[in-house]
Short mmCIF file of C-alpha atoms in Angstrom, two decimals:
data_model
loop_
_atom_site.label_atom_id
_atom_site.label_comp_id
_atom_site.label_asym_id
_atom_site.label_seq_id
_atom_site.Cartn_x
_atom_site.Cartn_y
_atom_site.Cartn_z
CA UNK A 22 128.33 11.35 104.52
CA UNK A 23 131.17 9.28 106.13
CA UNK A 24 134.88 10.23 105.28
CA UNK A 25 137.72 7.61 105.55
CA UNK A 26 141.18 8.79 107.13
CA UNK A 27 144.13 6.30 106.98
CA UNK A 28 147.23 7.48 108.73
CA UNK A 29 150.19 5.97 108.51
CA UNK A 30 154.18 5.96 110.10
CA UNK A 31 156.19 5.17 107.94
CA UNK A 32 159.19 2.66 108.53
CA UNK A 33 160.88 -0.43 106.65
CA UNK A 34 160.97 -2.81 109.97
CA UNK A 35 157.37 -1.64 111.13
CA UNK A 36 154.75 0.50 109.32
CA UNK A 37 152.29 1.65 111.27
CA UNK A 38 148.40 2.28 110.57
CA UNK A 39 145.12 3.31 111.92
CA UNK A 40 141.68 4.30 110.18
CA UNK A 41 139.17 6.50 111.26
CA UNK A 42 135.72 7.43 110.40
CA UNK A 43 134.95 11.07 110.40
CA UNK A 44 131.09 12.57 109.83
CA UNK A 45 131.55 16.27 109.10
CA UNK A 46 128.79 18.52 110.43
CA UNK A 47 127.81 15.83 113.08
CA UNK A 48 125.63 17.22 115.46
CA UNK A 49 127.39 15.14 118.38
CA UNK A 50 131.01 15.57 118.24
CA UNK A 51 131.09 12.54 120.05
CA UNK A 52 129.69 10.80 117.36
CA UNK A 53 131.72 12.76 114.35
CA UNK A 54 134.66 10.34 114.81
CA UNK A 55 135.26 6.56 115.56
CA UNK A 56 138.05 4.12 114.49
CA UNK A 57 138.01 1.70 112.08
CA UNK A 58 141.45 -0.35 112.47
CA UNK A 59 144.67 0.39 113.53
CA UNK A 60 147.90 -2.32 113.14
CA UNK A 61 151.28 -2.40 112.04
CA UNK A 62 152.73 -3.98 108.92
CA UNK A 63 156.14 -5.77 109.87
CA UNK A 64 159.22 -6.94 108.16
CA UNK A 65 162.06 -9.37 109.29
CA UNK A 66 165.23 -7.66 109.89
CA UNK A 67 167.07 -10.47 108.30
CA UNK A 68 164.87 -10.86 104.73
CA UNK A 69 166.56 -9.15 101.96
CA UNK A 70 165.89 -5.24 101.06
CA UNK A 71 164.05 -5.94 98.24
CA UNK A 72 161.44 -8.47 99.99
CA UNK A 73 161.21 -5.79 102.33
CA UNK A 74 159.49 -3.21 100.21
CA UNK A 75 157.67 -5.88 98.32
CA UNK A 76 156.32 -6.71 101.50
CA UNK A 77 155.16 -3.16 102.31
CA UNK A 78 153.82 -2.93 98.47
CA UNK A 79 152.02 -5.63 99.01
CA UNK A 80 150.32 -5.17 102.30
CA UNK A 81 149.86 -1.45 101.42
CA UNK A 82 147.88 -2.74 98.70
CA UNK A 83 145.43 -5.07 100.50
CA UNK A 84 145.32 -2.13 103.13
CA UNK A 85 144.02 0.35 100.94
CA UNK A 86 141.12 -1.99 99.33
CA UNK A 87 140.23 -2.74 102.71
CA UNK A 88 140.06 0.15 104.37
CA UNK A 89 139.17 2.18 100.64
CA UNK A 90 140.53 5.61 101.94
CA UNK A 91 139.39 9.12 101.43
CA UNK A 92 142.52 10.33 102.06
CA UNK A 93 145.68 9.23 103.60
CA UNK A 94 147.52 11.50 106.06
CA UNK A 95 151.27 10.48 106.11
CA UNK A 96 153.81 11.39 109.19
CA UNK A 97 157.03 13.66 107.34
CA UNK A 98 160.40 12.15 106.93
CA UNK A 99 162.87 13.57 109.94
CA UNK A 100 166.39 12.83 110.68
CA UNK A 101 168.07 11.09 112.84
CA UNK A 102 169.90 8.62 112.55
CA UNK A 103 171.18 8.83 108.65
CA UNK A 104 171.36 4.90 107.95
CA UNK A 105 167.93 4.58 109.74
CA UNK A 106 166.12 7.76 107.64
CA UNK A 107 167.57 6.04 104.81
CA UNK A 108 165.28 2.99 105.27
CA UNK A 109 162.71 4.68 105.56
CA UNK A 110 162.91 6.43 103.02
CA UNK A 111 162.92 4.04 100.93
CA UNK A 112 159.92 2.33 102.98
CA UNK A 113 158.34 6.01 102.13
CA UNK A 114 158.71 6.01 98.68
CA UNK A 115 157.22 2.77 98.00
CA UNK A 116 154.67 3.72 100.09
CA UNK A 117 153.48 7.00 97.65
CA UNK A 118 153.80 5.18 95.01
CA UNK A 119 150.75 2.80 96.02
CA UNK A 120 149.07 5.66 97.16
CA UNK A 121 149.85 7.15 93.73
CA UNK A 122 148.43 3.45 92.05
CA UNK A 123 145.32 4.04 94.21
CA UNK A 124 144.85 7.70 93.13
CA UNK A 125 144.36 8.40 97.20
CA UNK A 126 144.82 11.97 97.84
CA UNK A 127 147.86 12.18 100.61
CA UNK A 128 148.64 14.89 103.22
CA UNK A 129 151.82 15.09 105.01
CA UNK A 130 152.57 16.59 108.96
CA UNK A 131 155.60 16.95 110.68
CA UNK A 132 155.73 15.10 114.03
CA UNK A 133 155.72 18.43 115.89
CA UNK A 134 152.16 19.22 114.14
CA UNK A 135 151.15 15.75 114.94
CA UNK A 136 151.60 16.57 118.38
CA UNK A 137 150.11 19.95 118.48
CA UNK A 138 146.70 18.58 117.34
CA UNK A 139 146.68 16.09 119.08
CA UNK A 140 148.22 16.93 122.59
CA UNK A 141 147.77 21.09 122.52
CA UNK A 142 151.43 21.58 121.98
CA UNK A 143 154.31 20.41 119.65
CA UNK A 144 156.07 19.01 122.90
CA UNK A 145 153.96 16.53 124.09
CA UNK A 146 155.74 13.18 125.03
CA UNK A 147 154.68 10.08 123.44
CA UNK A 148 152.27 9.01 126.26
CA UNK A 149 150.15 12.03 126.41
CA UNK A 150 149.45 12.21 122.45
CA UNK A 151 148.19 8.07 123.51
CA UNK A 152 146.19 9.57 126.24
CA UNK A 153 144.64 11.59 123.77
CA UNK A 154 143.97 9.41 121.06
CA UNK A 155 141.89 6.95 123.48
CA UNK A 156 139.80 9.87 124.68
CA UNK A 157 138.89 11.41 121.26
CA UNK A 158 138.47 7.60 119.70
CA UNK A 159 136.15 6.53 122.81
CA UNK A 160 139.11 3.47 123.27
CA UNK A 161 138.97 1.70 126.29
CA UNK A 162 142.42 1.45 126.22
CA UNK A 163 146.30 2.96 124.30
CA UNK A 164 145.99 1.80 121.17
CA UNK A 165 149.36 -0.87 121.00
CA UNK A 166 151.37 -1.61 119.44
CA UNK A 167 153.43 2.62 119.37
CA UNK A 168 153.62 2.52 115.60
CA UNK A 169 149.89 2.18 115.37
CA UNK A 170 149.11 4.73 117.86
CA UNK A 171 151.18 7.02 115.81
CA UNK A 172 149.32 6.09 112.66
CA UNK A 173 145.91 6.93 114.49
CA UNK A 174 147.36 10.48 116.00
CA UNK A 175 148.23 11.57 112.41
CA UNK A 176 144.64 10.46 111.22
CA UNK A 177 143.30 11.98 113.62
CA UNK A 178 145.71 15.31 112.62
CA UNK A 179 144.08 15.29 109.32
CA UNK A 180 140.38 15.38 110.68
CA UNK A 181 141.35 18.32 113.07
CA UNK A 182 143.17 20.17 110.58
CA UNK A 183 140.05 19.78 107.97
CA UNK A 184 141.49 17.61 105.38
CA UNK A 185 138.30 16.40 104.47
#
């Protein structure tokens, strides 16, 4: 039986996301895991707050009956930048709640964690966690654009960790 893994990074101005396929107790490891779609859902700086989420709610929405999840793995909410976190929490929120309309079971990771199953350790810059997504999904190439590698590592962080 085939499992379905979104992952997703969560943002207002880009939301990333990335879909794997995971066959536990396949007797080729090689052949356990594969990707199914990675992107980015995007809003306009300019448009209005409101349009903003509606956007996300929207496209979340299509997302999910495309992709029809197993589970969604979800990167935690960190600080940096206060007006910036406050975006995206927002983005966040309307983001559980489709997840909550969908009745998709959701796991969250830290980025640290993200990058310790992915990379080997929690300090691993941004281009080795890509390195390591295109060797464990068989991709020719870094999946582009950032957001939607980050989507695909935290997918990826649920397989490993045995979400599913």
């Amino acid at each position: 039986m085939t499992a379905r893994i979104l992952g997703l990074d969560p943002g207002l101005a880009t939301l990333g996301f990335g879909a794997i396929a995971c066959t536990p107790n396949a007797k080729d490891i090689s052949e356990s895991i594969s990707c199914l779609d990675f992107g980015i859902i995007q809003t306009p700086a300019k448009q209005d707050l409101g349009e903003r989420l509606k956007t996300i709610y929207e496209d979340l929405h299509a997302l999910l009956d495309q992709v029809q999840p197993d589970l969604v793995a979800v990167e935690k909410l960190f600080f940096y930048r206060m007006g910036n976190t406050i975006l995206v929490a927002q983005a966040r929120g309307v983001l559980i709640l489709v997840l909550a309309q969908h009745k998709v079971p959701l796991v969250e990771y830290a980025p640290g964690q993200v990058k310790q199953a992915i990379a080997g350790h929690g300090n691993a810059d941004k281009y080795e966690v890509q390195q390591a997504i295109a060797r464990e999904l068989n991709l020719s190439q870094i999946p582009k654009p950032d957001d939607a590698a980050d989507a695909l590592a935290i997918a990826l962080t649920a397989w490993f960790n045995h979400e599913i």
